[in-house]
PDB file of C-alpha atoms in Angstrom:
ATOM      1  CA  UNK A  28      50.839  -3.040   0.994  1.00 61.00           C
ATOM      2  CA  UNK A  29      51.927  -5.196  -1.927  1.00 65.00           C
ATOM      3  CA  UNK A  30      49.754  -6.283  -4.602  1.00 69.00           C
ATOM      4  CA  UNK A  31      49.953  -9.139  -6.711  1.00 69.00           C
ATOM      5  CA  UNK A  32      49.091  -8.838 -10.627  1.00 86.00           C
ATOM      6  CA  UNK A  33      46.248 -11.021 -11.164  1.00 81.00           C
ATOM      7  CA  UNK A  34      47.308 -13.313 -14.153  1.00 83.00           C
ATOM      8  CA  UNK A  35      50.208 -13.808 -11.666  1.00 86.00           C
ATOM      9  CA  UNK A  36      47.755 -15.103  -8.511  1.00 89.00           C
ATOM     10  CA  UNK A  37      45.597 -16.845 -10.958  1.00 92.00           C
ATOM     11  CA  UNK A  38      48.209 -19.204 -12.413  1.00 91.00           C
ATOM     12  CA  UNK A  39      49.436 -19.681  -8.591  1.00 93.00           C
ATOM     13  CA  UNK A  40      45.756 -20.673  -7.935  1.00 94.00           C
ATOM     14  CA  UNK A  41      45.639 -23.271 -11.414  1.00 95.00           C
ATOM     15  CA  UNK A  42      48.838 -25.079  -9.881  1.00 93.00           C
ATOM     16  CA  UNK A  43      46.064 -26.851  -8.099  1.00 93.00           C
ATOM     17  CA  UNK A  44      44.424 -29.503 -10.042  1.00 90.00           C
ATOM     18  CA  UNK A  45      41.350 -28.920  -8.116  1.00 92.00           C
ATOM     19  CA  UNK A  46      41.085 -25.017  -8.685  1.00 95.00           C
ATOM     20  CA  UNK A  47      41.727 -25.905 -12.253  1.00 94.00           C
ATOM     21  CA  UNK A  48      39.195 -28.444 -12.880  1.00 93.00           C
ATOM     22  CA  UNK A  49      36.908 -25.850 -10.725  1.00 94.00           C
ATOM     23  CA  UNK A  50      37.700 -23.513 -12.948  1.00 96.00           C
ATOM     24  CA  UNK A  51      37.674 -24.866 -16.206  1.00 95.00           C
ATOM     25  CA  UNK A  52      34.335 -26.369 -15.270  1.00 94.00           C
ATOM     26  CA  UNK A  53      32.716 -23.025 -14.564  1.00 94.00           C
ATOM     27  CA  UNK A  54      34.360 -21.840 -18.270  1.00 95.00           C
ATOM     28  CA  UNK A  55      32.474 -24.650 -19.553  1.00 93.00           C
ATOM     29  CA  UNK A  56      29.323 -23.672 -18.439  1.00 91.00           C
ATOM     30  CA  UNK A  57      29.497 -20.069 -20.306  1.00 93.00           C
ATOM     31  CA  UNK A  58      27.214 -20.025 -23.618  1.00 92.00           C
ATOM     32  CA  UNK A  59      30.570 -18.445 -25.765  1.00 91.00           C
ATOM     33  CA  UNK A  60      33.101 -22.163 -26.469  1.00 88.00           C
ATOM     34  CA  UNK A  61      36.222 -19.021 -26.578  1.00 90.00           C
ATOM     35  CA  UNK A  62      35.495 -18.672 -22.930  1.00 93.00           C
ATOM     36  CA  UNK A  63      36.421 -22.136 -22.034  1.00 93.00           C
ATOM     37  CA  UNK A  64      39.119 -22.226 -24.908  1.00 93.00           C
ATOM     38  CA  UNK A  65      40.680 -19.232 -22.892  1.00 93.00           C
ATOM     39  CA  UNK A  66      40.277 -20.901 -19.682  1.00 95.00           C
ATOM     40  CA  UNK A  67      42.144 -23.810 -20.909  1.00 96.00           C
ATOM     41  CA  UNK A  68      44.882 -22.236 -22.280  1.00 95.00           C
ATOM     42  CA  UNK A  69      45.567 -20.218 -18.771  1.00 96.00           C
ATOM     43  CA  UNK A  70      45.680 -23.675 -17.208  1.00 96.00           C
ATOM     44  CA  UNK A  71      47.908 -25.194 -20.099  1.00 96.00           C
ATOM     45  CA  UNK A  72      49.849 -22.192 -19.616  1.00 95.00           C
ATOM     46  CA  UNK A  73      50.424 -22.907 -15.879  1.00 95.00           C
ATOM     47  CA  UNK A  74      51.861 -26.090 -16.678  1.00 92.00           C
ATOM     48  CA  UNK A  75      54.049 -24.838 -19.694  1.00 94.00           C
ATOM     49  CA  UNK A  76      52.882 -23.974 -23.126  1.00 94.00           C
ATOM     50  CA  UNK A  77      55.973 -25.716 -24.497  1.00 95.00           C
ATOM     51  CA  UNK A  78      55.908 -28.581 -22.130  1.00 95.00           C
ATOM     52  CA  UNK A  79      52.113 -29.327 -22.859  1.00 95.00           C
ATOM     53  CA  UNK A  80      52.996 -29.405 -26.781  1.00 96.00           C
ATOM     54  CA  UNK A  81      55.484 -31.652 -26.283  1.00 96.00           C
ATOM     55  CA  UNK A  82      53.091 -34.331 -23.988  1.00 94.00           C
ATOM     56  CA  UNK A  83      50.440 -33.557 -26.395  1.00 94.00           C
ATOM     57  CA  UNK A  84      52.512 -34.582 -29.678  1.00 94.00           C
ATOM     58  CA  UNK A  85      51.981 -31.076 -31.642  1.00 93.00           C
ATOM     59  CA  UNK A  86      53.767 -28.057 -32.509  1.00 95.00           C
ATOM     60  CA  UNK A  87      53.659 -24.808 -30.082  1.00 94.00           C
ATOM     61  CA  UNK A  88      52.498 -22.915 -32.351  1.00 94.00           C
ATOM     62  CA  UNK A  89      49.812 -25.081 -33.294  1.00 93.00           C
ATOM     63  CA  UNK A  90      48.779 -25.617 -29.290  1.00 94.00           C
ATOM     64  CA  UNK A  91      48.846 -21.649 -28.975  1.00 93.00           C
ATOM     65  CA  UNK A  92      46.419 -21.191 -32.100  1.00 92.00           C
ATOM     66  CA  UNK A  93      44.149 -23.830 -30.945  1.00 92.00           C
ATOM     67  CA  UNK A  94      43.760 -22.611 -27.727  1.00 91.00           C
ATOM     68  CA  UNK A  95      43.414 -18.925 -28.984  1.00 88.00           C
ATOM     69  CA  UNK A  96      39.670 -16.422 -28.597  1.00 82.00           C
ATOM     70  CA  UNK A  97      39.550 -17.270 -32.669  1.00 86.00           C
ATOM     71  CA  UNK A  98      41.216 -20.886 -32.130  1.00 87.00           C
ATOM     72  CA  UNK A  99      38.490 -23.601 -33.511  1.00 90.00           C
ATOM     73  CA  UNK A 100      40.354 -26.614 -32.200  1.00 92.00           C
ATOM     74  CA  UNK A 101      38.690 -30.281 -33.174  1.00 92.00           C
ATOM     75  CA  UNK A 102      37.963 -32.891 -30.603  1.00 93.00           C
ATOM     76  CA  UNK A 103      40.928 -34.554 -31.737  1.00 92.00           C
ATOM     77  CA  UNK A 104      43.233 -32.066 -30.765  1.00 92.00           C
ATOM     78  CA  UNK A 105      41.541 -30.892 -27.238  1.00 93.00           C
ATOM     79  CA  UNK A 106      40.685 -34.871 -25.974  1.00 94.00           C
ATOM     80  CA  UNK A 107      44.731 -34.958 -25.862  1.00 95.00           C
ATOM     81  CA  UNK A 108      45.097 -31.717 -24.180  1.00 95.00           C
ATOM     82  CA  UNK A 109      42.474 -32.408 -21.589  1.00 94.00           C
ATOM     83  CA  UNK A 110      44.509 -36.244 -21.112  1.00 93.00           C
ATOM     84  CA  UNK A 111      48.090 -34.638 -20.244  1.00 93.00           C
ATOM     85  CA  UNK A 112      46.448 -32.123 -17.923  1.00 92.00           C
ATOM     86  CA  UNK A 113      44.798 -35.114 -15.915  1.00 90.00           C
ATOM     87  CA  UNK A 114      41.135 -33.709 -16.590  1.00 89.00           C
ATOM     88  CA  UNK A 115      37.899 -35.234 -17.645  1.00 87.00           C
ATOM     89  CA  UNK A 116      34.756 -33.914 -18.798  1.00 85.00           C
ATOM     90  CA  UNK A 117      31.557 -35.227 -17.728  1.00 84.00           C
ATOM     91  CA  UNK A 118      28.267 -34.730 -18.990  1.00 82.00           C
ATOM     92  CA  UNK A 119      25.352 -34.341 -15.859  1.00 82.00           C
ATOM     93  CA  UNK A 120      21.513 -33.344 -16.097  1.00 86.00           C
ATOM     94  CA  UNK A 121      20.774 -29.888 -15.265  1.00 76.00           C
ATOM     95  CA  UNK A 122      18.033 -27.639 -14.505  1.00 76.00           C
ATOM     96  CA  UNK A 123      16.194 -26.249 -17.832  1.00 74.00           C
ATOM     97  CA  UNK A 124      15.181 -22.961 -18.068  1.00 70.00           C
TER      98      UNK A 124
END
């Protein structure tokens, strides 16, 4: 039987903008921000790192550092991001615990 690595399904999976809004949703819902940075930069990744630096107007290496566990990115740099990638955040009421 052949196996498939799992970074390798999992950007198959993100080529579909509704897995990846899925799943950057569900990142977004996790009490630590890197998980969600993380999530975002598999899903940048998916589209091209180099690519997605070039729509967004920044350097790679600036796009890969933002997007890092340690990256601290502003809402300046991430509102862009989130634009070329066709995604929107939404705000909705939730249950309180």
């Amino acid at each position: 039987m052949k196996t498939v690595k799992h970074d390798d399904w999992l950007h198959k999976q993100l080529e579909d903008p509704e897995f990846a809004s899925h799943y950057l949703t569900a990142a977004a819902e996790d009490e630590e921000p890197a998980v969600f940075l993380l999530a975002l930069r598999d899903v940048v990744e998916t589209q091209g790192m180099s690519q997605m630096a070039e729509r967004v107007g920044i350097p790679r290496e600036s796009l890969y550092r933002a997007l890092s566990e340690k990256g601290n990115p502003r809402w300046s740099t991430l509102a862009p991001i989130l634009r070329a990638l066709g995604v929107k955040l939404e705000a909705s009421p939730h249950q309180l615990r």
